Coordinates of C-alpha atoms and ligand atoms in Angstrom, one line a residue:
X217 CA -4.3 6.1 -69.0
X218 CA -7.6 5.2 -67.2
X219 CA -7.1 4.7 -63.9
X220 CA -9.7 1.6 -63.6
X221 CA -9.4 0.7 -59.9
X222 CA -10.5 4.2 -58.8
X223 CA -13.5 4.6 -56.4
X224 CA -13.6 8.6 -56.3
X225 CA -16.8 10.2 -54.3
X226 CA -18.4 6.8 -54.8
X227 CA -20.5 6.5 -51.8
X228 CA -20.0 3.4 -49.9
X229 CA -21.2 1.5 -46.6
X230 CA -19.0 -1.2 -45.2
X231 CA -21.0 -3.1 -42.3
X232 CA -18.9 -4.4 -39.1
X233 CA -16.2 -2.0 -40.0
X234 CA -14.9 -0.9 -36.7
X235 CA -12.3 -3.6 -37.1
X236 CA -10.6 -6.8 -39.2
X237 CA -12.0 -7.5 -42.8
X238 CA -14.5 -4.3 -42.6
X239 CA -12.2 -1.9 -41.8
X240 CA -9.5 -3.3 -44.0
X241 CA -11.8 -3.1 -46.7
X242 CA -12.8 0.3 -46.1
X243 CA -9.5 2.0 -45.7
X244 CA -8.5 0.3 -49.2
X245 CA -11.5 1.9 -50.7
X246 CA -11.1 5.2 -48.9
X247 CA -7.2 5.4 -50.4
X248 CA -9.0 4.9 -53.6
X249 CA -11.0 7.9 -53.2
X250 CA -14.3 6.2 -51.8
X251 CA -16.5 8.0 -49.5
X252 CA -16.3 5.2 -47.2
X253 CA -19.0 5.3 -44.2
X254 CA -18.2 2.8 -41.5
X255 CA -21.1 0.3 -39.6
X256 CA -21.1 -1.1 -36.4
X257 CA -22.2 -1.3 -32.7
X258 CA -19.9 0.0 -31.2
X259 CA -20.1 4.1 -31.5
X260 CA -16.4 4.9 -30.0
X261 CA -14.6 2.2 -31.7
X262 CA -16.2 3.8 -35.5
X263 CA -15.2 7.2 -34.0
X264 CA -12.0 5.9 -33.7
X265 CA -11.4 4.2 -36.8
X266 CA -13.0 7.3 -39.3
X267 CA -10.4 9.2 -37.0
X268 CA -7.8 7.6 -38.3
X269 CA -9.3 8.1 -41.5
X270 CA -9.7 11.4 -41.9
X271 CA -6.4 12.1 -40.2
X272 CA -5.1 10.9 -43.4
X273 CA -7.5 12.9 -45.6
X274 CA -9.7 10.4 -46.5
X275 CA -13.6 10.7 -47.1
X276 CA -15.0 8.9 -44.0
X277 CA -18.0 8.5 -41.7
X278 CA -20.0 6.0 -39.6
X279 CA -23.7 5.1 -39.0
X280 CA -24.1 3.0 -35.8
X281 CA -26.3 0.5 -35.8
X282 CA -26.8 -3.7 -35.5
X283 CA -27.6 -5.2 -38.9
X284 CA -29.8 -7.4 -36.8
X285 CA -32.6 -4.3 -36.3
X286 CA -33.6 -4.1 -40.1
X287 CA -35.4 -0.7 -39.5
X288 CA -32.4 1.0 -37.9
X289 CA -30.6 -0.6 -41.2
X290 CA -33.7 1.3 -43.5
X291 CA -33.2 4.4 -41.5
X292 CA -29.4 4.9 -41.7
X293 CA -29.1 4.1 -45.5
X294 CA -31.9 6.9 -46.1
X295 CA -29.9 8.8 -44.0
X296 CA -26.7 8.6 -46.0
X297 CA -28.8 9.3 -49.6
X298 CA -30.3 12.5 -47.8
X299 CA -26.5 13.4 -46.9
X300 CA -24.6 12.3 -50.1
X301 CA -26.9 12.6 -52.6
X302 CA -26.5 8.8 -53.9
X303 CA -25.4 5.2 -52.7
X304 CA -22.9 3.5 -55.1
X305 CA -22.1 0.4 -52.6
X306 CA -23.0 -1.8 -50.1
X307 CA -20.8 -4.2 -48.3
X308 CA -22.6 -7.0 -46.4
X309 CA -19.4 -8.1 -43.6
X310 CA -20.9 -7.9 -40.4
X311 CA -20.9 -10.6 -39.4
X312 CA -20.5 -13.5 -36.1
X313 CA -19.5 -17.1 -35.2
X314 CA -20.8 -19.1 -32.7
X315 CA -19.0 -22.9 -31.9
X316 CA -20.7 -25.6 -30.6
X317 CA -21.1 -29.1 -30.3
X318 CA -24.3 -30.3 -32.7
X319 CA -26.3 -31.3 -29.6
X320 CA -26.3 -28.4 -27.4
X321 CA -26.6 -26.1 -30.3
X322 CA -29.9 -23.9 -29.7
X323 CA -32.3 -23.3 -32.2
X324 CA -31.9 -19.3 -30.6
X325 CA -28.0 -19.7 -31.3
X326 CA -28.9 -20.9 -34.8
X327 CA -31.4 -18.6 -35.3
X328 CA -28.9 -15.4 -34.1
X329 CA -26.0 -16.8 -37.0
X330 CA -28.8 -17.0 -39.5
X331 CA -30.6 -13.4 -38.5
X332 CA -26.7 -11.4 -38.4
X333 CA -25.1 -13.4 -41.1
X334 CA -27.4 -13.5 -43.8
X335 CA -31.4 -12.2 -43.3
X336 CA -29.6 -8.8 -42.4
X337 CA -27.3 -8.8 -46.0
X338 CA -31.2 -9.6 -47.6
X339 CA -32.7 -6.9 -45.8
X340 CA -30.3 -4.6 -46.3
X341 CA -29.6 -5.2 -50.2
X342 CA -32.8 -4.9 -50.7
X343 CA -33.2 -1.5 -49.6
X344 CA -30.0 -0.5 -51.0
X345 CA -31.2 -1.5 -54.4
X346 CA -34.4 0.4 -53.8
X347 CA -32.1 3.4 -53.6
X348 CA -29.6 2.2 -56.4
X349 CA -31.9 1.6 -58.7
X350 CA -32.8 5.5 -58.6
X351 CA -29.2 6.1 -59.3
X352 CA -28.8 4.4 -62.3
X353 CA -27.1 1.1 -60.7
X354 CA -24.4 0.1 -58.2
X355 CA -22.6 -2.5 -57.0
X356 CA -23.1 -4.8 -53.3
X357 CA -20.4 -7.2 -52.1
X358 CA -21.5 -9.9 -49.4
X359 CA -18.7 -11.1 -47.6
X360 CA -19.1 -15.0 -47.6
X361 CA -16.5 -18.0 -46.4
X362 CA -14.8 -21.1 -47.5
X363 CA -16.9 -22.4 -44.8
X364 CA -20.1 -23.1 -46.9
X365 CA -18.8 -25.5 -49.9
X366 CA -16.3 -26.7 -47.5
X367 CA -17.6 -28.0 -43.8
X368 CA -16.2 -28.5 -40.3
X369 CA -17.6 -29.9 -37.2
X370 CA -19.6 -27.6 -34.4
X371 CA -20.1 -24.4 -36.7
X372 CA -23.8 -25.2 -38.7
X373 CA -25.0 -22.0 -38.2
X374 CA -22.3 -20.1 -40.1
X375 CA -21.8 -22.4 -42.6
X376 CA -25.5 -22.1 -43.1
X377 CA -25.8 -18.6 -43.7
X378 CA -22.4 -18.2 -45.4
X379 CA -23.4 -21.0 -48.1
X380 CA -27.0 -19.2 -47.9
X381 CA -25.4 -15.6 -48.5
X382 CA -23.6 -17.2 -51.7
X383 CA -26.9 -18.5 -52.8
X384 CA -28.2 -14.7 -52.3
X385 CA -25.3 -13.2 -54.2
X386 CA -26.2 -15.3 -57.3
X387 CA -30.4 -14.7 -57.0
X388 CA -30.0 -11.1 -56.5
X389 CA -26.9 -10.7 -59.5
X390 CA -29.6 -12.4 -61.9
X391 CA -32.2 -9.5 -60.7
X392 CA -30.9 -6.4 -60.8
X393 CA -27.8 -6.8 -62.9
X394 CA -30.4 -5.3 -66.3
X395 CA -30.3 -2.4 -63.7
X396 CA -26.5 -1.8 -63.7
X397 CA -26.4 -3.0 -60.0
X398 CA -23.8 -5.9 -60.0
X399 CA -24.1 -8.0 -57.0
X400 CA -20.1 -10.2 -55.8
X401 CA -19.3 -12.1 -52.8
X402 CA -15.7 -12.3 -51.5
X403 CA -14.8 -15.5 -49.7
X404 CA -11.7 -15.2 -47.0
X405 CA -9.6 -17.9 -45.8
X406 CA -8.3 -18.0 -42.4
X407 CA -7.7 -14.3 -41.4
X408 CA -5.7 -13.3 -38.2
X409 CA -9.1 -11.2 -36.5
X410 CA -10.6 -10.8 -33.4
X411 CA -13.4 -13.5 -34.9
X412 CA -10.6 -16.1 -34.9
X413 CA -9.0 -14.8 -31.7
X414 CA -10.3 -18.6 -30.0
X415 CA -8.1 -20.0 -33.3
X416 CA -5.4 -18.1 -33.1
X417 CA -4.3 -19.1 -29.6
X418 CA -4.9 -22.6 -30.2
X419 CA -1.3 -23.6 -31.4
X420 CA -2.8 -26.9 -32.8
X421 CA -5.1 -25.4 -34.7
X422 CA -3.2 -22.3 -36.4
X423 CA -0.5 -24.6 -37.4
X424 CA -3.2 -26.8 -39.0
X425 CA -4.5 -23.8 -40.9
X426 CA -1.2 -23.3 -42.1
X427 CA -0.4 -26.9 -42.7
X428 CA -3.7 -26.5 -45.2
X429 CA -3.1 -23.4 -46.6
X430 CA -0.5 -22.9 -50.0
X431 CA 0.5 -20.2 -48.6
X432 CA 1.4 -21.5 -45.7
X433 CA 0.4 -18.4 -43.6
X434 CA -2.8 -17.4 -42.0
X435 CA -4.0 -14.1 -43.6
X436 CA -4.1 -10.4 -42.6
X437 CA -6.9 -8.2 -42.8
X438 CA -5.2 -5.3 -45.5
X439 CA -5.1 -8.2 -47.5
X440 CA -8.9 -8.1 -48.5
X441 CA -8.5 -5.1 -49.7
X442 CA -7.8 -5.2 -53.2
X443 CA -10.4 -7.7 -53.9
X444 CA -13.2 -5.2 -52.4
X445 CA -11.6 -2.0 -54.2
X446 CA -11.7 -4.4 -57.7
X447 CA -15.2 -5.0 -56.9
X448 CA -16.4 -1.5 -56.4
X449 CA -14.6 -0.5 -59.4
X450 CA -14.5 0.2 -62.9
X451 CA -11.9 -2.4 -63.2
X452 CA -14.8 -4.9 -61.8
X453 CA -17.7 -3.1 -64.4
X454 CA -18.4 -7.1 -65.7
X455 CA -18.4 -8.9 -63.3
X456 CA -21.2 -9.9 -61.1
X457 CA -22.6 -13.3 -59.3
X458 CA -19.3 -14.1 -58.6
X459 CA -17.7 -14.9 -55.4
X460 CA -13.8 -14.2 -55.1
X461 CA -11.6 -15.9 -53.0
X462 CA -9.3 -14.6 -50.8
X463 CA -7.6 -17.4 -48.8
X464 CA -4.1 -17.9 -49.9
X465 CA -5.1 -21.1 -52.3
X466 CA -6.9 -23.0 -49.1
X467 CA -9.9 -23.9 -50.9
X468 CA -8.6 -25.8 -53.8
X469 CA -6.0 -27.9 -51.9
X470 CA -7.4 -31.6 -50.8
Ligands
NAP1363 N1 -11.6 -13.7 -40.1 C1 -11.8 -14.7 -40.9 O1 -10.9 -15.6 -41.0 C2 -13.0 -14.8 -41.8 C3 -13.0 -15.8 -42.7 C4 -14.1 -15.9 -43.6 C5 -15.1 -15.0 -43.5 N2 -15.1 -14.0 -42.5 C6 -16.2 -13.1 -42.5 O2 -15.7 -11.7 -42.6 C7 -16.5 -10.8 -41.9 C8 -15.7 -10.0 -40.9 O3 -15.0 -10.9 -40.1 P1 -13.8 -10.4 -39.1 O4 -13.0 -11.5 -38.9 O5 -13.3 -9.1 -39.6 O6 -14.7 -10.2 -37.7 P2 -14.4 -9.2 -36.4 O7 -13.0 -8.8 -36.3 O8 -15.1 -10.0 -35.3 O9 -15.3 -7.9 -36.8 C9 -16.7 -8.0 -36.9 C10 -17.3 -6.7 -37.2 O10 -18.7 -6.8 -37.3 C11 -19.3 -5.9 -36.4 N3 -20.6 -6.5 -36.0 C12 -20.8 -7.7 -35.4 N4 -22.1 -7.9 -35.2 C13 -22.7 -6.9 -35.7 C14 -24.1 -6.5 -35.7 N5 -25.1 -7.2 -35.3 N6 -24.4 -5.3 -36.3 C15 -23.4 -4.5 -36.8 N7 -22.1 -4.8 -36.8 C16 -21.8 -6.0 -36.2 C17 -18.3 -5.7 -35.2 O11 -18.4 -4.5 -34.5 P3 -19.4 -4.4 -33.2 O12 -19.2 -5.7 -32.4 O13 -19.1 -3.1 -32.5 O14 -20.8 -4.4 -33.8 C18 -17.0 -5.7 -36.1 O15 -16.9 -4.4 -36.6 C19 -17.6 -11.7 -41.2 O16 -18.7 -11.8 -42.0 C20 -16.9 -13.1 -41.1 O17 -17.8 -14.1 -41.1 C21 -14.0 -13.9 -41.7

């Protein structure tokens, strides 16, 4: 039988992986047989995390750097072809939140949101199709929100770049798909991270997530990983400009 969800040696860089959704979404792929090479800041958190990796014989590595310095971005992913040969993926997840009330929101907060959580996924995509393209195609998943289509109060800045990034998955899945690059987002629901640490502990506010949610649960982080390893795989091969949600049924209950 063909085993359609498998990733084997397919090169892959997960950005803001040293933790929640990225690393979740990595480890999936890497049990798949991805070649998983983990982004973030933080150098002894990625050694950590491809620690654990590779403890368990998995294909993993990291390239530190902030997806807000778009040259360091360039720099790494030439790095990788010049190691591996080839970039098959590129997962756009780094990313940050910033709350707060609409008139003491800066134009530098909003312009911080913007720069992580959406010009970086441009930047970066771009220069990973430049390098796909010579390969023959590949595939690039932004990770987006319910928070875009759906709003709440003292968050603009994310839920301007997330519905911006969904608005990128679509322009860049009409431009490269005649180049075998397929371009997906996947959208989480509320997910028990560090991002959501403020949420968490507000008992009135996780019990209205679950009060909203089908579910009736917030979410873990392993479970995004099936979505990212359908994406990246042949199992995914015709599907593109789409964006997948991932939020135990929140965003179709009113
Ligand atoms: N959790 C949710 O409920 C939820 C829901 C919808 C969407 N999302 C989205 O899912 C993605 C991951 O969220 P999460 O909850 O897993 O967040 P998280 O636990 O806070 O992890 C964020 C990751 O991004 C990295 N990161 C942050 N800024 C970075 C930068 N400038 N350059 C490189 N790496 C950076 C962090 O590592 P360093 O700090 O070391 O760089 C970390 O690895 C985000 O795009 C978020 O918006 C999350």
């Amino acid at each position: 039988m063909k085993e359609l969800f498998r990733v084997d040696d397919r090169v892959i860089l997960i950005t803001g992986a040293s933790r929640g959704i990225g690393f979740a979404m990595a480890e999936a792929l890497a049990e798949y047989g991805a070649h998983v090479i983990l982004n973030a800041r933080d150098e002894n958190a990625l050694r950590e995390k491809v620690r654990a990796l590779t403890e368990r014989n998995l294909k993993a590595t990291y390239q530190v750097f902030d997806v807000n310095d778009f040259e360091a971005g360039k720099n790494a992913l030439r790095r990788i072809v010049g190691e591996f040969g080839h970039l098959y993926g590129l997962i756009n997840n780094a990313g940050i939140q910033f709350r707060s009330p609409i008139l003491d929101f800066s134009n530098e907060d909003f312009e911080l949101v913007l720069r992580t959580n959406l010009t970086s996924c441009f930047s970066l995509s771009r220069e990973a199709i430049r390098l796909m393209k010579n390969n023959g195609g590949g595939r690039i998943i932004n990770t987006v929100s319910m928070l875009g289509p759906q709003a709440r109060p003292t968050v603009p800045a994310y839920i301007s770049a997330k519905e911006g990034l969904r608005a990128l998955t679509r322009a860049l899945a009409v431009e490269v798909g005649a180049d075998g690059i397929l371009v997906n987002a996947i959208a989480p629901g509320y997910i028990a991270t560090e991002l959501n640490t403020a949420l968490l502990e507000d008992q009135e506010f996780s019990e209205w997530v679950i009060s909203k949610t089908p579910l009736a649960r917030w979410g873990q982080s392993h479970e995004l990983g099936g979505g990212a390893v359908f994406l990246m795989s042949d199992a995914g091969s015709f599907v593109s400009g789409q964006v997948l949600s991932i939020d135990g049924g929140m965003s179709i209950q009113v």
